[in-house]
Each structure stands twice: as C-alpha cells, then as structure tokens.
C-alpha cells in the first residue's frame, strides 16, 4: 500500500508510526503548527486517502470535509466517538476500529482500579516514598469493600448488578432497568459503555448521590460518560466515597482539584496500554488499511 | 506475690510490647492488660511479680516471645498472636512447655489476598507510577504516558506458599487468565495448579513470583539472587509475606541492574526502614505493611482474640492453633 496516503493525527504508537512510514505515504498532522494545518491538508488533499486516529484525536467533520479523496478512517481504539460517523456514512467512507483485542487489558485495569482505589495502594506507595513511614512508623488503615467487574469479580465473591440496553439472562447477574436503582444498590459502579448522544453524562449528580458516600465510581469507558464537574464536587463534598478514573472529559487534562485526594486513582487513559495489546491493535489498524488497499473485506469495520 | 483479693474481676493478660490501638481499645473493656513494657521496675521484676496469675500472653506480630520469657511464667498456658506470622515466637520452647500458640487464622486472609492481587496489578500495569504521572501534572504537558504495562493474560504466576492467603490470591489471579503454579513443602493433591518442588524451579518457569509463605529459619531469604536471576529480566516479584523471605540487598541490586523487571512489596526486612534506592524506582510499588489492615479484618481479629482469651480462661478448645 505504498501509494496509500495516510494522515496520522497524533503520536500514538511508535511501532504503528514506523510501519505506516515504511509501507504507506505517511503524513504526520502533529508536525504541522496548529495554525497551518488547514493549509497543509489542502495542499495534500489529493494524496490523503486514509486517516489513522485514536481516542484523543479522531476525524471530525471539518477535517473530513477538507479531504475529498478520503476513503477510510482506521481508528487505533475501540471507541469511535471522536469520528464523525454520520459524515463518513454520507460520504461512503469506511470506518474501522480495534474491538476485542483490548477487552482483556481494559477489564484487568478496571479491577486494578477497584483494588488500588479501595485499598489505597497508590496512596501507600506515595506515603512510603515520602519517607513518612520511616519517620512515623504509623500503620495506615485502609478501606475494604465489595468490588468487581463481571467475570473477574466472581473470583472476588462479589454480587454483580448490571444495567444495559437489554437484559442478558445467560450471565446470571442481577439486571436493573433503571440506573438510579442500580446505583442505590451497588457499592461500586463500573462505567464501561460506549459514548453516544444517549450515554453522554449518563453518570450525573443523581446517580452519583445514589451511589453515595461509601460508594466508588470506576470509569474505564469515556470521560464524557460522567459529568466531571458534578463528580469533582461530590468527591470534594464527601457525597461520593471514591473514584478510579482512566478517562476524563478533556484529556489530557485531569481535574486538578482531585490531585490532593487519597480516595481517587487517576490514570492517563492506559486501559489498553500494554506492549502486547498496543502491538496487536497496531497490527489490526495496518491489516484493515491493507485490506482496503487491496479491495478485500475489512477486518473490523464499524457499522 | 499478688494478693488474689486485689485482682480485678477482669482476667489478666500479659502484654510484653505495645499493642495496636485497634486491638487494645476493645479488649481492655473485657480483660486486664498487664503491660510489662510500662513497668517501672523493669520487665523481669514485673514478670516475677505477676508470674502466678499469668496464663496468657497476647502479642502482635512484632513481639518476640522467647524461651527466657516463657521460662519465667510457670502458669503460662497460651500465647495468642493477633498476627498471621508467628516467626518471633519460640515455637519449640512453647512445645516443650505444652504452651499453646494461636494466630489470626483466616481473619486477615481475604483482605491480604486482595491487596496482594492489587500489588501485582499495580506493578504489571504501572498504576501507581501512572497515577503519580497525572498528579504531577505531567500528562497535560506530555500527553504520552511513558508507563507502559504488561498484559496479565497468559502470564505465568508462581506462588511461594499456598495457605489461606496464597490460595485466595491464586484463585483471583487465575481469573485474569494467568497460568498458576506453586511450591510448598509438599505437594497438595487437590490443587489444580502445577507443582514445583523448589523455588528455583518455580522461578525458572514463571513470569511472576508471589511470596506468601510463613517465615521460618528455612524460608529466610528463600528468594535469593539465584532465584531472581532464574525469574529473569521480565520477571516481577510480589512480597505479601514477610520482608526476610527475600534477600533485600540482592533485590535492590537486581532491580538496579535490570535483572528483574519490577517488584511490589508490602513488607521489608527492617520495617519501617526501606532501602532508599527504592524511592527513585518507578518499577516498584511500596506499601507500609498494610495489606491486612481493613476495618473488617481487624473486627475479625478482635473477635477471634476475645474468643480465644475466653477459651483459655474457660478451658475450652482454642481456635486457629499453630502449636
């Protein structure tokens, strides 16, 4: 696919960038000063037939509008909320993502977040590194609670509730058709759904209050699933017990008000951030591009 | 000699060194704490003074109970430890005198196990390092987090020790798709994981070692340089047992030289001292011996301690007997 002009939106993976550079005609958007980008895209509009974006910078209507030859958007992520799917549909532009290959890692991190948030492991690490343990010798009392995400949490003996568009009786878990009810009846609320217009701010003040001062919110989905302003206020007020967050509304900005709190863990969107998974994701992006270039069926098209 | 008519209604319990507040506060309501460490006349005189009435010692995991002390207490029937570890109690001396020893049994097991899993996840997925990265404001500056983790799925995890805590950790870690194996003094027939007869063989065949066995003379420094080299450059060690199970000086060297990839430790050889070299390492997670410490666990231990103290005085069978 040497003739495939690919626009890479931001640095996202060294191996992916290297491969795209070797195998395609690579255009690095971030190398262009912000003010010059529109001009840059206009100059190369005839060459750019593909965009590779991720959860941070995808392909919005404006960018797509500047690229008349665009045929495919291949996302280095499973979430496609940063891609204007409507415009792609209208223009007949294919969209692919990286589902399934990162599922295990994100699920693992979700449990990791529950454990590190509730047992204050990161706090303990900071406490020891500061030298305070040595000078104080004080034991730290940590909190414990019930926790889990689906299958893994069964191993932790946690009863599981779930809220989703449809009931899944084969799981054996307790279905709630009302999110507020579920929040009231849960100690840990895991947010793991896709971001759409309907799910934007699905975790709002009411849900947070229902989860309560002993409850913990874990977000490994997308930042805008949670009303971040409300979340911060609730944590500062003590209306919410704690939070483990891998995603935020305006990455890479995380609310500074939370930096001093011991009942939160703040991660820079590393759900799929392992060497193993990122390589598999990169290979999937490349395979999709190659399939497109050869006129073969795409491996993981987004319908 | 103590005049028996001056003894309180509460039964006396010998406390050699300060007891944790969370144990002392509920227990002093039910028992008379005889605090040897507060005695103006010195411990030996104190023990002599109360020798006729002391049937039971209540101790923490950090309190040595040696043969000499035991020999000064002719009426001693039981040593009740509020910890899981009893490595500072002279068990042989207790056996010789038919003094029973009880520990915390399973009171802390689930919470210690959960914490162990948390440490393992933190080290493999760089959670504490990434959390620090965000809190220092480096994410907004850099965007690219340098802390890449390693997938848990498919990792080979070797347990050193498979008691209550080890078995619980193994069950939980297995749910992440890890391949579990173990080494213990003797193979356990009902355990579905692969058994290795030595720690060296275990290390050679695993990506992660979880240290959660009892500390004895035999198991001191059971994780030594050879074991760490066998584990290899991608290897991770998690210590949720006792500091001296690992040769700490060698651990520091191996980490500094990249002989192993990372470590998560809730225990150290000389708590609360921690080798300063760890402070600058972003591939280790350090914890101040807090794995067992949750309100629920402590409630369990308080309940268990009260039960066993009552059992001693009522001459009923003891729970969680070690000796």
Coordinates of C-alpha atoms in Angstrom, one line a residue:
Chain A
X1 CA 0.0 0.0 0.0
X2 CA 2.9 2.4 -0.9
X3 CA 0.5 4.7 -2.6
X4 CA -1.9 5.0 0.2
X5 CA -1.6 8.4 1.7
X6 CA -2.3 8.1 5.4
X7 CA -2.8 11.0 7.8
X8 CA -1.7 10.1 11.4
X9 CA -3.4 12.5 13.8
X10 CA -1.1 12.4 16.8
X11 CA 1.8 10.2 18.1
X12 CA 0.1 7.1 19.4
X13 CA 2.4 4.2 18.9
X14 CA 6.0 4.1 17.7
X15 CA 5.6 0.7 16.0
X16 CA 2.5 1.8 14.2
X17 CA 4.1 5.0 13.0
X18 CA 7.2 3.2 11.8
X19 CA 5.1 0.7 9.9
X20 CA 3.0 3.4 8.3
X21 CA 6.1 5.3 7.3
X22 CA 7.6 2.2 5.7
X23 CA 4.5 0.8 4.0
X24 CA 2.5 3.9 3.1
X25 CA 2.8 7.5 2.4
X26 CA 2.7 9.0 5.9
X27 CA 1.6 12.5 6.8
X28 CA 2.1 13.5 10.4
X29 CA -0.5 16.0 11.4
X30 CA 1.1 17.0 14.7
X31 CA 4.3 18.1 13.0
X32 CA 2.4 20.9 11.4
X33 CA 1.9 24.0 13.6
X34 CA -1.8 24.3 14.6
X35 CA -2.4 27.5 12.6
X36 CA -1.0 25.9 9.4
X37 CA -3.0 22.7 9.5
X38 CA -5.9 23.6 7.2
X39 CA -3.4 24.8 4.6
X40 CA -1.4 21.6 5.0
X41 CA -4.5 19.4 4.4
X42 CA -5.5 21.4 1.4
X43 CA -2.0 21.0 -0.1
X44 CA -2.1 17.2 0.3
X45 CA -5.8 16.7 -0.2
X46 CA -5.2 14.7 -3.4
X47 CA -2.9 12.3 -1.6
X48 CA -4.6 11.6 1.7
X49 CA -6.9 8.6 1.3
X50 CA -6.8 7.4 4.9
X51 CA -6.8 8.7 8.4
X52 CA -5.5 6.9 11.4
X53 CA -6.8 8.4 14.6
X54 CA -7.3 7.3 18.2
X55 CA -9.4 8.1 21.3
X56 CA -7.9 11.5 21.6
X57 CA -7.8 12.9 18.1
X58 CA -10.1 11.2 15.6
X59 CA -11.7 12.6 12.4
X60 CA -14.2 15.3 12.8
X61 CA -16.5 16.8 10.1
X62 CA -14.1 19.7 9.5
X63 CA -11.1 17.5 8.8
X64 CA -13.1 15.1 6.7
X65 CA -14.5 18.0 4.8
X66 CA -11.0 19.1 3.7
X67 CA -10.1 15.7 2.3
X68 CA -12.1 14.9 -0.8
X69 CA -10.1 11.7 -1.5
X70 CA -10.7 10.2 1.9
X71 CA -11.7 6.6 1.7
X72 CA -11.1 5.1 5.1
X73 CA -10.7 6.1 8.8
X74 CA -8.9 3.4 10.8
X75 CA -9.1 4.1 14.5
X76 CA -6.4 2.9 16.9
X77 CA -9.1 2.5 19.5
X78 CA -12.3 0.7 20.1
X79 CA -14.2 3.9 20.9
X80 CA -15.2 5.8 17.8
X81 CA -16.8 8.8 19.5
X82 CA -14.1 11.1 18.0
X83 CA -15.1 10.2 14.5
X84 CA -18.0 11.9 12.8
X85 CA -19.7 8.7 11.7
X86 CA -22.6 10.5 10.2
X87 CA -20.4 12.4 7.8
X88 CA -18.5 9.2 7.0
X89 CA -21.7 7.4 6.2
X90 CA -22.8 10.2 3.9
X91 CA -19.5 10.2 2.1
X92 CA -19.2 6.4 1.9
X93 CA -16.0 6.5 4.0
X94 CA -15.2 3.2 5.7
X95 CA -14.5 3.2 9.4
X96 CA -12.6 0.5 11.3
X97 CA -11.7 0.2 15.0
X98 CA -9.9 -2.2 17.3
X99 CA -12.5 -4.2 19.2
X100 CA -11.9 -7.3 21.2
X101 CA -8.1 -7.2 21.2
X102 CA -8.0 -4.8 24.1
X103 CA -11.0 -6.2 26.0
X104 CA -9.0 -8.3 28.5
X105 CA -6.5 -5.5 29.3
X106 CA -9.2 -2.9 29.9
X107 CA -11.2 -5.3 32.1
X108 CA -8.0 -6.1 34.0
X109 CA -7.3 -2.5 34.6
X110 CA -10.9 -2.0 35.8
X111 CA -10.2 -4.5 38.5
X112 CA -6.8 -2.9 39.1
X113 CA -8.6 0.4 39.6
X114 CA -11.1 -1.0 42.1
X115 CA -8.3 -2.6 44.1
X116 CA -5.9 0.4 44.1
X117 CA -8.7 2.9 44.8
X118 CA -10.4 1.0 47.6
X119 CA -7.2 -0.3 49.2
X120 CA -5.4 3.0 48.7
X121 CA -2.3 1.2 47.2
X122 CA -1.1 4.3 45.3
X123 CA -1.5 6.4 48.4
X124 CA 0.5 3.9 50.4
X125 CA 3.2 3.9 47.8
X126 CA 3.4 7.7 48.0
X127 CA 3.4 7.5 51.8
X128 CA 6.4 5.2 51.8
X129 CA 8.4 7.1 49.2
X130 CA 8.0 10.3 51.1
X131 CA 9.9 8.7 54.0
X132 CA 6.9 9.3 56.3
X133 CA 6.7 5.6 57.2
X134 CA 10.2 5.5 58.4
X135 CA 9.9 8.6 60.5
X136 CA 6.4 7.9 61.7
X137 CA 6.2 4.2 61.8
X138 CA 2.4 4.7 61.7
X139 CA 0.3 1.9 60.3
X140 CA -2.3 3.1 57.7
X141 CA -5.8 1.8 58.0
X142 CA -7.3 1.2 54.5
X143 CA -10.8 0.7 53.4
X144 CA -12.2 -2.5 52.1
X145 CA -15.3 -3.2 50.2
X146 CA -17.0 -5.5 47.8
X147 CA -15.9 -5.0 44.2
X148 CA -15.6 -6.4 40.7
X149 CA -16.3 -6.3 37.1
X150 CA -18.3 -9.2 35.8
X151 CA -16.4 -12.4 35.3
X152 CA -13.3 -11.4 37.2
X153 CA -15.3 -10.2 40.2
X154 CA -16.9 -13.5 40.6
X155 CA -13.4 -14.7 41.8
X156 CA -13.6 -11.9 44.4
X157 CA -17.0 -13.2 45.6
X158 CA -18.8 -10.0 44.5
X159 CA -22.5 -10.0 43.7
X160 CA -22.9 -8.4 40.3
X161 CA -25.6 -6.0 39.1
X162 CA -25.8 -4.6 35.6
X163 CA -27.6 -2.0 33.6
X164 CA -27.6 -2.2 29.8
X165 CA -29.9 -1.7 26.9
X166 CA -31.1 -5.3 27.0
X167 CA -31.2 -8.0 29.6
X168 CA -28.7 -10.8 29.4
X169 CA -30.2 -13.7 31.4
X170 CA -27.4 -16.1 30.5
X171 CA -25.0 -14.2 32.7
X172 CA -26.8 -15.0 35.9
X173 CA -26.2 -11.4 37.2
X174 CA -28.9 -9.1 38.5
X175 CA -30.4 -6.9 35.9
X176 CA -31.5 -3.4 36.6
X177 CA -33.6 -1.5 34.0
X178 CA -33.1 1.7 36.0
X179 CA -29.6 3.1 36.5
X180 CA -30.5 5.1 39.6
X181 CA -31.9 2.0 41.3
X182 CA -28.7 0.1 40.4
X183 CA -26.5 2.9 41.8
X184 CA -28.5 2.8 45.0
X185 CA -28.0 -0.9 45.3
X186 CA -24.3 -1.1 44.4
X187 CA -21.1 -0.4 46.3
X188 CA -19.0 0.0 43.1
X189 CA -20.3 1.4 39.9
X190 CA -18.3 0.5 36.8
X191 CA -18.8 2.6 33.7
X192 CA -17.9 0.6 30.6
X193 CA -20.4 1.5 27.9
X194 CA -19.7 3.3 24.6
X195 CA -20.1 7.1 24.4
X196 CA -23.1 8.1 22.3
X197 CA -25.5 11.0 22.4
X198 CA -27.7 9.0 24.7
X199 CA -25.0 8.0 27.1
X200 CA -23.3 11.4 27.4
X201 CA -23.2 12.3 31.1
X202 CA -25.2 9.2 32.0
X203 CA -23.5 9.4 35.3
X204 CA -24.9 12.6 36.6
X205 CA -25.5 14.2 40.0
X206 CA -28.4 12.0 40.9
X207 CA -26.6 8.8 40.0
X208 CA -23.5 9.9 42.0
X209 CA -25.6 10.8 45.0
X210 CA -27.4 7.4 44.8
X211 CA -24.0 5.6 44.8
X212 CA -23.2 7.6 47.9
X213 CA -20.5 8.4 50.5
X214 CA -19.4 4.8 50.7
X215 CA -19.7 4.1 47.0
X216 CA -16.9 4.1 44.4
X217 CA -17.1 5.0 40.8
X218 CA -14.8 3.4 38.3
X219 CA -14.6 4.8 34.7
X220 CA -12.8 2.9 32.1
X221 CA -15.2 3.9 29.3
X222 CA -15.0 7.5 28.1
X223 CA -14.7 10.7 30.1
X224 CA -17.9 12.3 28.9
X225 CA -20.0 9.4 30.2
X226 CA -19.5 11.1 33.6
X227 CA -20.5 14.7 34.4
X228 CA -17.0 15.5 35.6
X229 CA -17.9 18.8 37.3
X230 CA -20.5 17.0 39.4
X231 CA -18.1 14.2 40.1
X232 CA -15.4 16.6 41.4
X233 CA -17.9 18.4 43.6
X234 CA -19.3 15.2 45.0
X235 CA -15.8 13.9 45.9
X236 CA -14.8 17.2 47.5
X237 CA -18.1 17.3 49.5
X238 CA -17.7 13.7 50.5
X239 CA -21.0 12.7 48.8
X240 CA -19.1 10.1 46.8
X241 CA -16.8 7.7 48.6
X242 CA -14.1 7.4 45.9
X243 CA -13.3 7.1 42.2
X244 CA -10.9 5.3 40.0
X245 CA -10.6 7.0 36.6
X246 CA -8.8 6.1 33.5
X247 CA -10.6 8.6 31.3
X248 CA -11.6 12.3 31.5
X249 CA -13.7 14.8 29.7
X250 CA -10.8 16.8 28.4
X251 CA -7.8 14.5 28.1
X252 CA -5.0 15.0 28.8
X253 CA -6.4 17.5 31.4
X254 CA -7.5 15.8 34.6
X255 CA -9.3 17.9 37.3
X256 CA -6.5 19.4 39.5
X257 CA -8.9 19.5 42.4
X258 CA -8.6 15.7 42.6
X259 CA -4.8 15.7 42.8
X260 CA -4.7 16.0 46.5
X261 CA -7.3 13.4 47.3
X262 CA -6.5 10.0 48.8
X263 CA -9.7 8.3 47.7
X264 CA -9.1 8.6 44.0
X265 CA -6.8 7.0 41.5
X266 CA -6.1 9.0 38.3
X267 CA -4.7 7.3 35.2
X268 CA -3.8 8.7 31.8
X269 CA -6.0 6.5 29.7
X270 CA -3.9 3.4 29.9
X271 CA -6.7 0.8 29.7
X272 CA -5.2 -0.8 26.7
X273 CA -1.7 0.5 27.5
X274 CA 0.4 -2.7 27.4
X275 CA 3.1 -3.5 25.0
X276 CA 1.3 -6.7 24.0
X277 CA -2.1 -5.2 23.3
X278 CA -0.9 -2.0 21.6
X279 CA 1.1 -4.1 19.1
X280 CA -2.0 -6.2 18.3
X281 CA -4.0 -3.0 17.9
X282 CA -1.4 -1.5 15.6
X283 CA -1.3 -4.7 13.5
X284 CA -5.1 -4.6 13.3
X285 CA -5.1 -1.0 12.0
X286 CA -2.4 -2.0 9.4
X287 CA -4.4 -5.1 8.3
X288 CA -7.5 -3.0 7.9
X289 CA -5.7 -0.5 5.8
X290 CA -4.1 -3.2 3.7
X291 CA -7.4 -5.0 3.1
X292 CA -8.8 -1.7 2.0
X293 CA -5.9 -1.0 -0.3
X294 CA -6.3 -4.5 -1.9
X295 CA -10.0 -4.2 -2.2
X296 CA -10.5 -7.0 0.3
X297 CA -13.2 -7.2 3.1
X298 CA -12.2 -5.0 6.1
X299 CA -11.4 -7.0 9.2
X300 CA -13.2 -4.8 11.8
X301 CA -15.5 -2.4 10.2
X302 CA -17.7 -0.2 12.3
X303 CA -21.3 -0.5 11.0
Chain B
X1 CA 3.1 -12.2 95.5
X2 CA -0.1 -10.6 94.3
X3 CA -3.0 -10.8 96.8
X4 CA -5.8 -12.6 94.9
X5 CA -8.4 -10.4 96.6
X6 CA -6.9 -7.3 94.9
X7 CA -7.2 -8.8 91.4
X8 CA -9.8 -7.1 89.2
X9 CA -12.8 -9.1 88.0
X10 CA -11.3 -8.9 84.6
X11 CA -8.9 -11.8 83.8
X12 CA -5.3 -10.8 83.4
X13 CA -3.5 -10.8 80.1
X14 CA 0.3 -10.2 79.7
X15 CA 1.3 -7.6 77.1
X16 CA 5.0 -7.6 76.5
X17 CA 5.2 -4.7 74.0
X18 CA 2.7 -2.1 73.0
X19 CA -0.5 -3.5 71.4
X20 CA -2.2 -1.9 68.4
X21 CA -4.9 0.6 69.4
X22 CA -7.5 -1.2 67.3
X23 CA -7.0 -4.3 69.4
X24 CA -6.3 -2.7 72.8
X25 CA -9.3 -0.4 72.8
X26 CA -12.0 -3.1 72.5
X27 CA -10.1 -5.7 74.6
X28 CA -9.3 -3.6 77.7
X29 CA -13.0 -3.4 78.3
X30 CA -13.0 -7.2 78.8
X31 CA -9.6 -8.1 80.1
X32 CA -6.9 -6.6 82.4
X33 CA -3.9 -5.8 80.4
X34 CA -0.7 -6.3 82.4
X35 CA 1.8 -4.1 80.4
X36 CA 5.3 -5.3 81.0
X37 CA 6.8 -2.6 78.9
X38 CA 5.4 0.1 81.2
X39 CA 6.8 -1.5 84.4
X40 CA 9.0 0.9 86.3
X41 CA 10.7 -2.0 88.0
X42 CA 11.7 -3.5 84.7
X43 CA 10.3 -6.5 82.8
X44 CA 12.0 -9.3 84.7
X45 CA 10.7 -8.0 88.1
X46 CA 7.3 -7.4 86.6
X47 CA 7.1 -10.9 85.3
X48 CA 8.2 -12.3 88.6
X49 CA 5.6 -10.2 90.4
X50 CA 2.7 -11.5 88.3
X51 CA 4.1 -14.9 87.4
X52 CA 1.4 -16.8 89.5
X53 CA -1.5 -15.2 87.6
X54 CA -0.3 -15.1 84.1
X55 CA -2.0 -17.8 82.0
X56 CA -1.9 -16.0 78.6
X57 CA 0.2 -13.6 76.6
X58 CA -1.4 -11.5 73.9
X59 CA 1.1 -10.3 71.3
X60 CA 1.5 -8.6 67.9
X61 CA 3.5 -10.0 65.0
X62 CA 6.4 -7.8 66.1
X63 CA 6.7 -9.0 69.7
X64 CA 9.4 -11.5 70.4
X65 CA 8.3 -14.2 72.8
X66 CA 11.4 -16.1 73.6
X67 CA 12.3 -19.1 75.7
X68 CA 13.6 -17.0 78.5
X69 CA 10.3 -15.1 78.9
X70 CA 8.4 -18.3 78.8
X71 CA 10.5 -19.9 81.4
X72 CA 9.6 -17.0 83.8
X73 CA 5.9 -17.8 83.5
X74 CA 5.1 -21.2 85.2
X75 CA 1.4 -20.8 84.7
X76 CA 1.5 -19.8 81.1
X77 CA -0.9 -21.8 79.0
X78 CA -1.2 -20.0 75.8
X79 CA 0.3 -17.3 73.5
X80 CA -2.3 -15.6 71.4
X81 CA -0.9 -13.7 68.4
X82 CA -3.0 -11.1 66.7
X83 CA -1.0 -11.6 63.5
X84 CA -0.7 -14.4 61.0
X85 CA 3.0 -14.5 61.3
X86 CA 4.4 -16.2 64.5
X87 CA 8.1 -16.1 63.5
X88 CA 9.1 -14.2 66.6
X89 CA 7.6 -16.7 69.0
X90 CA 9.9 -19.5 70.0
X91 CA 7.6 -22.3 69.0
X92 CA 9.9 -25.1 70.1
X93 CA 10.1 -23.6 73.6
X94 CA 6.3 -23.5 73.6
X95 CA 6.0 -27.1 72.5
X96 CA 8.4 -28.2 75.3
X97 CA 6.3 -26.5 77.9
X98 CA 3.0 -27.5 76.3
X99 CA 2.1 -23.9 75.8
X100 CA -0.4 -23.5 73.0
X101 CA 0.1 -20.8 70.3
X102 CA -2.7 -19.4 68.3
X103 CA -2.6 -16.8 65.5
X104 CA -5.1 -14.8 63.4
X105 CA -6.0 -17.8 61.3
X106 CA -8.1 -16.6 58.4
X107 CA -9.0 -13.3 59.9
X108 CA -6.8 -11.3 57.5
X109 CA -6.7 -13.7 54.6
X110 CA -9.2 -12.3 52.2
X111 CA -8.1 -8.7 52.6
X112 CA -4.4 -9.6 52.5
X113 CA -5.0 -11.7 49.4
X114 CA -7.0 -8.8 47.7
X115 CA -4.2 -6.4 48.5
X116 CA -1.6 -8.9 47.1
X117 CA -3.6 -9.0 43.8
X118 CA -3.8 -5.3 43.8
X119 CA 0.0 -5.0 44.2
X120 CA 0.5 -7.5 41.4
X121 CA -1.8 -5.5 39.1
X122 CA -0.2 -2.2 40.1
X123 CA 3.3 -3.5 39.2
X124 CA 2.3 -5.1 35.9
X125 CA 0.1 -2.2 34.8
X126 CA 2.2 0.6 36.3
X127 CA -0.9 2.0 38.1
X128 CA 0.9 3.9 40.9
X129 CA 3.5 5.2 38.5
X130 CA 0.8 6.4 36.1
X131 CA -1.2 7.9 38.9
X132 CA 1.8 9.9 40.1
X133 CA 2.4 11.0 36.5
X134 CA -1.1 12.5 36.3
X135 CA -0.9 14.1 39.8
X136 CA 2.4 15.8 39.0
X137 CA 0.7 17.5 36.0
X138 CA 2.9 15.6 33.5
X139 CA 0.0 14.2 31.5
X140 CA -1.2 17.6 30.3
X141 CA 2.4 18.5 29.5
X142 CA 3.4 15.3 27.8
X143 CA 0.2 13.6 26.6
X144 CA 2.2 10.4 26.2
X145 CA 2.4 8.4 29.4
X146 CA 5.7 6.6 29.4
X147 CA 4.4 3.9 31.8
X148 CA 3.5 1.1 29.6
X149 CA 2.3 -2.0 31.3
X150 CA 2.3 -5.7 30.5
X151 CA -0.8 -7.8 29.9
X152 CA -1.8 -10.1 32.7
X153 CA -3.5 -12.6 30.5
X154 CA -1.2 -15.5 29.8
X155 CA 1.3 -14.6 32.4
X156 CA 2.8 -17.5 34.3
X157 CA 2.4 -16.8 38.1
X158 CA 4.2 -18.9 40.7
X159 CA 3.0 -18.9 44.3
X160 CA 5.6 -19.5 47.0
X161 CA 3.2 -20.8 49.7
X162 CA -0.3 -21.8 49.1
X163 CA -2.0 -21.4 52.5
X164 CA -5.2 -19.4 53.1
X165 CA -3.7 -16.2 51.6
X166 CA -1.9 -17.9 48.8
X167 CA -4.8 -20.0 47.7
X168 CA -7.1 -16.9 47.7
X169 CA -4.6 -14.9 45.6
X170 CA -4.2 -17.8 43.2
X171 CA -7.9 -18.1 42.6
X172 CA -8.2 -14.4 41.9
X173 CA -5.2 -14.1 39.7
X174 CA -6.3 -17.2 37.7
X175 CA -9.4 -15.3 36.8
X176 CA -7.2 -12.9 34.8
X177 CA -6.2 -15.7 32.5
X178 CA -2.9 -16.3 34.3
X179 CA -1.3 -19.8 34.4
X180 CA -0.8 -20.7 38.0
X181 CA 1.8 -22.9 39.6
X182 CA 3.2 -23.2 43.1
X183 CA 5.8 -24.5 45.5
X184 CA 5.1 -25.6 49.1
X185 CA 6.8 -28.0 51.5
X186 CA 4.8 -30.9 50.0
X187 CA 2.5 -31.2 47.0
X188 CA -1.2 -30.6 47.6
X189 CA -3.2 -33.3 45.9
X190 CA -6.4 -31.3 45.5
X191 CA -4.8 -28.2 44.0
X192 CA -5.3 -27.9 40.2
X193 CA -2.1 -25.9 39.6
X194 CA 1.3 -27.3 38.6
X195 CA 3.6 -28.1 41.5
X196 CA 7.4 -27.4 41.5
X197 CA 9.5 -28.9 44.3
X198 CA 11.8 -26.0 44.6
X199 CA 11.6 -22.2 44.5
X200 CA 14.4 -22.2 41.9
X201 CA 12.4 -24.4 39.5
X202 CA 9.3 -22.3 40.2
X203 CA 11.2 -19.1 39.3
X204 CA 12.7 -20.6 36.1
X205 CA 9.2 -21.4 34.8
X206 CA 7.3 -18.3 35.7
X207 CA 6.9 -14.6 34.9
X208 CA 5.7 -13.5 38.3
X209 CA 6.6 -14.8 41.8
X210 CA 4.2 -14.2 44.7
X211 CA 5.8 -14.7 48.0
X212 CA 3.3 -15.6 50.7
X213 CA 4.7 -18.3 52.9
X214 CA 5.4 -18.3 56.6
X215 CA 8.8 -17.0 57.7
X216 CA 10.9 -19.6 59.4
X217 CA 14.7 -20.4 59.6
X218 CA 14.3 -22.5 56.4
X219 CA 12.4 -19.9 54.4
X220 CA 14.6 -16.9 55.3
X221 CA 16.0 -15.4 52.1
X222 CA 14.2 -18.1 50.2
X223 CA 14.1 -15.6 47.3
X224 CA 17.8 -15.1 46.8
X225 CA 19.9 -13.9 43.9
X226 CA 19.8 -17.2 42.1
X227 CA 16.1 -17.3 42.2
X228 CA 15.8 -13.7 40.9
X229 CA 18.2 -14.5 38.0
X230 CA 16.2 -17.6 37.2
X231 CA 13.0 -15.5 37.2
X232 CA 14.7 -13.3 34.6
X233 CA 14.7 -9.8 33.1
X234 CA 10.9 -9.7 32.5
X235 CA 10.2 -11.1 36.0
X236 CA 8.2 -9.5 38.7
X237 CA 8.3 -10.3 42.4
X238 CA 5.4 -9.6 44.8
X239 CA 6.1 -9.9 48.6
X240 CA 3.0 -10.1 50.8
X241 CA 4.6 -12.4 53.3
X242 CA 7.5 -11.2 55.5
X243 CA 10.4 -9.0 54.5
X244 CA 13.1 -11.5 55.3
X245 CA 11.7 -14.0 52.8
X246 CA 13.5 -12.0 50.2
X247 CA 17.2 -11.1 50.2
X248 CA 16.5 -7.4 50.1
X249 CA 20.1 -6.3 49.3
X250 CA 20.1 -8.6 46.3
X251 CA 16.6 -7.5 45.3
X252 CA 17.8 -3.9 45.2
X253 CA 20.8 -4.9 43.1
X254 CA 18.8 -7.0 40.7
X255 CA 16.3 -4.1 40.2
X256 CA 19.1 -1.6 39.7
X257 CA 20.8 -3.8 37.1
X258 CA 17.6 -4.8 35.3
X259 CA 18.0 -8.5 36.3
X260 CA 14.3 -8.4 37.1
X261 CA 11.7 -6.0 35.8
X262 CA 9.7 -4.9 38.8
X263 CA 8.6 -5.6 42.4
X264 CA 5.7 -4.9 44.7
X265 CA 6.3 -5.1 48.4
X266 CA 4.1 -4.7 51.4
X267 CA 6.9 -6.0 53.8
X268 CA 10.6 -5.2 54.3
X269 CA 13.5 -6.7 56.2
X270 CA 13.7 -3.9 58.7
X271 CA 10.4 -2.2 58.8
X272 CA 9.8 0.7 58.8
X273 CA 13.2 1.2 57.1
X274 CA 13.0 0.9 53.4
X275 CA 16.1 0.8 51.2
X276 CA 16.4 4.3 49.8
X277 CA 17.2 3.0 46.4
X278 CA 13.6 2.0 46.0
X279 CA 12.4 5.6 46.4
X280 CA 13.7 6.5 42.9
X281 CA 12.4 3.4 41.1
X282 CA 9.3 3.7 39.1
X283 CA 9.1 -0.1 38.5
X284 CA 8.4 -0.9 42.2
X285 CA 5.3 -0.4 44.4
X286 CA 6.0 0.2 48.1
X287 CA 3.5 -0.4 50.8
X288 CA 3.8 0.1 54.6
X289 CA 2.7 -3.4 55.8
X290 CA -0.9 -2.5 55.4
X291 CA -2.3 -5.5 53.4
X292 CA -4.2 -7.0 56.3
X293 CA -5.4 -3.7 57.7
X294 CA -9.0 -3.1 57.0
X295 CA -11.8 -2.4 59.4
X296 CA -13.4 -5.7 58.6
X297 CA -10.2 -7.7 59.1
X298 CA -9.5 -6.0 62.4
X299 CA -13.0 -6.7 63.6
X300 CA -12.4 -10.4 62.7
X301 CA -9.1 -10.4 64.7
X302 CA -10.7 -8.7 67.7
X303 CA -13.5 -11.2 67.7
X304 CA -11.1 -14.1 67.4
X305 CA -8.8 -12.8 70.1
X306 CA -11.7 -12.3 72.5
X307 CA -12.9 -15.7 71.8
X308 CA -9.6 -17.4 72.4
X309 CA -8.9 -15.4 75.5
X310 CA -12.3 -16.5 76.8
X311 CA -11.5 -20.1 75.7
X312 CA -8.3 -20.1 77.7
X313 CA -10.0 -18.9 80.9
X314 CA -13.0 -21.2 80.5
X315 CA -10.7 -24.1 79.5
X316 CA -12.5 -24.5 76.1
X317 CA -10.8 -25.6 72.8
X318 CA -8.8 -22.9 71.1
X319 CA -9.2 -21.6 67.6
X320 CA -6.5 -21.1 64.9
X321 CA -4.0 -23.2 66.8
X322 CA -0.4 -23.1 65.4
X323 CA 1.2 -25.2 68.3

